[in-house]
mmCIF file of C-alpha atoms in Angstrom:
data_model
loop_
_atom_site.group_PDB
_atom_site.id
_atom_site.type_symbol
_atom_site.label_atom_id
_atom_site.label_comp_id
_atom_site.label_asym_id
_atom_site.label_seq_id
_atom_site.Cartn_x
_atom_site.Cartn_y
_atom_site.Cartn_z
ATOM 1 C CA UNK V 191 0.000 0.000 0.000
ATOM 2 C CA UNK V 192 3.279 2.051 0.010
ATOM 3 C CA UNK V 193 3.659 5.229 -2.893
ATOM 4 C CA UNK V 194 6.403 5.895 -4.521
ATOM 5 C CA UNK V 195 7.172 9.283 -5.855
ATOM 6 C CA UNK V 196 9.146 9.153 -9.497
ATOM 7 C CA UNK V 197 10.689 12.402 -11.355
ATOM 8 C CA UNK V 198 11.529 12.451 -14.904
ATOM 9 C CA UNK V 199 14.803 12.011 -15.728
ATOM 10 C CA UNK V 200 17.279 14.691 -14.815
ATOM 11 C CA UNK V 201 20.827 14.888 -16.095
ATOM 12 C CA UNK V 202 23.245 13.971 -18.875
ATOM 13 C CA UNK V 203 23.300 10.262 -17.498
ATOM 14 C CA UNK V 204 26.899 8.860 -17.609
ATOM 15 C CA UNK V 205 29.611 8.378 -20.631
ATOM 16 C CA UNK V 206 29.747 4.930 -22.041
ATOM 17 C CA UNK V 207 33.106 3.821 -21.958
ATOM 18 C CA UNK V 208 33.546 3.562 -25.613
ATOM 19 C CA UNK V 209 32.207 7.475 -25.705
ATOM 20 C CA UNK V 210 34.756 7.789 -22.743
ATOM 21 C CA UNK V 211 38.017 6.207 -24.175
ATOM 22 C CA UNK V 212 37.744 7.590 -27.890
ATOM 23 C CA UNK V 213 41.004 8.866 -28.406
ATOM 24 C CA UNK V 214 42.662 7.878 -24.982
ATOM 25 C CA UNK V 215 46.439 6.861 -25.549
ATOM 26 C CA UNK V 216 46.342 5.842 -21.672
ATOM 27 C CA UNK V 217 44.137 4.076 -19.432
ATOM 28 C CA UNK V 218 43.926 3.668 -15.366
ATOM 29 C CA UNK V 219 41.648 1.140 -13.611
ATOM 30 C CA UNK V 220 40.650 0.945 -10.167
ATOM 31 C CA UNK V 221 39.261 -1.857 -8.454
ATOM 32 C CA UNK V 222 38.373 -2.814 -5.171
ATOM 33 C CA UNK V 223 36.689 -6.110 -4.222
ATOM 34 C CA UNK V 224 33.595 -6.714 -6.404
ATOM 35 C CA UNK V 225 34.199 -3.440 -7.708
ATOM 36 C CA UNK V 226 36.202 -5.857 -10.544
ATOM 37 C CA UNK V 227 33.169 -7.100 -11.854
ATOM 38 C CA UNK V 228 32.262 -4.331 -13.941
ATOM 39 C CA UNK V 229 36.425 -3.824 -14.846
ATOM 40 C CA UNK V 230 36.329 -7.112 -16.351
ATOM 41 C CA UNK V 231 34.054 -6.574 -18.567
ATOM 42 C CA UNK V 232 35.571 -3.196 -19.408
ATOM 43 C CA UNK V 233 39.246 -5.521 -19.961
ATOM 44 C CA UNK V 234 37.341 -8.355 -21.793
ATOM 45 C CA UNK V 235 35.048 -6.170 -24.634
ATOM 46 C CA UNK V 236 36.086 -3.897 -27.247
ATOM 47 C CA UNK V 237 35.857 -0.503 -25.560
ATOM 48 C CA UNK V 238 39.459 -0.396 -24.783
ATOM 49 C CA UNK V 239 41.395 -1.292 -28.515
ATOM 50 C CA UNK V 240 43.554 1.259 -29.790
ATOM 51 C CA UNK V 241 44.171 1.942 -25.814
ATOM 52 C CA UNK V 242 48.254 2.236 -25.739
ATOM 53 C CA UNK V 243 48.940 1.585 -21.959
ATOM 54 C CA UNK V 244 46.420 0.131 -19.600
ATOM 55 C CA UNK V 245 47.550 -0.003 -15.846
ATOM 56 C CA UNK V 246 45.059 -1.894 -13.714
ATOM 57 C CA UNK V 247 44.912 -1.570 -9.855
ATOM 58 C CA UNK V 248 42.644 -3.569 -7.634
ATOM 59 C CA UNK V 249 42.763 -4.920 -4.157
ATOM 60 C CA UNK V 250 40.351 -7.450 -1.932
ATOM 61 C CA UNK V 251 40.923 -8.182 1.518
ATOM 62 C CA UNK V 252 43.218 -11.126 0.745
ATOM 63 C CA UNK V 253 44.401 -12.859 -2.411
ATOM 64 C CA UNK V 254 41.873 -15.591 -2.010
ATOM 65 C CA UNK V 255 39.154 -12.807 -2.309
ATOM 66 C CA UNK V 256 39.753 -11.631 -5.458
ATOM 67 C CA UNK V 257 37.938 -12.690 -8.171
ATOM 68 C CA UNK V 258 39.024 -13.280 -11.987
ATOM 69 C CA UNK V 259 42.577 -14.411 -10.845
ATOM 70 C CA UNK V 260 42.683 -17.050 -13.236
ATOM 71 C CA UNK V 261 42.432 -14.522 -15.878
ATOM 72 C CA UNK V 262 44.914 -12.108 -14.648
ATOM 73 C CA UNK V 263 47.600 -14.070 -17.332
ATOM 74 C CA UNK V 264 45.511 -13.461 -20.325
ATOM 75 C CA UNK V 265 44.894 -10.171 -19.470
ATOM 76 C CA UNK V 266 48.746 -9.340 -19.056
ATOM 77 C CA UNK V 267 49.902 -10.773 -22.265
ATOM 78 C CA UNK V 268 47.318 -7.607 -24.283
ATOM 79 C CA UNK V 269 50.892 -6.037 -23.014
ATOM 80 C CA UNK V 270 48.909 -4.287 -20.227
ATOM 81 C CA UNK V 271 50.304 -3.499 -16.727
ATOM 82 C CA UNK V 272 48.635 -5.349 -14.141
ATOM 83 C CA UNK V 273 49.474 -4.143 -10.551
ATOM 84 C CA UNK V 274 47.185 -6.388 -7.923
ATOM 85 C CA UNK V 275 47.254 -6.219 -3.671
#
């Protein structure tokens, strides 16, 4: 029996990352815990070719928390810097 009040949409909304990236010699990723989720996909799609350098950072609490490390080899040999903690 709850209402819910809803505006219109307000805003420019956010860049894709393709829209983001056009042009971008250099790339820096930040990831924290699950935060990689939404990285990987970034890493794994299309959005980042003619990307130069890509350094990507990301942490989780301890090494067995972190997700996608069986991936972390593919992902280095697109000759990208991958720092991890």
């Amino acid at each position: 029996g709850a209402t819910v009040d809803v505006s219109r949409i307000m805003g420019d909304g956010f860049l894709r990352a393709a829209d983001a990236l056009r042009g971008a010699e250099h790339a820096v990723l930040f990831a924290a815990g699950s935060g990689i989720t939404a990285i990987r996909a970034l890493i794994e799609g299309c959005e980042l070719q003619g990307v130069r350098s890509i350094h990507l950072y990301y942490g989780a609490r301890t090494p067995q928390h972190m997700a996608y490390t069986d991936r972390f080899a593919a992902w280095r040999r697109r000759t990208w810097r991958l720092s991890g903690a």
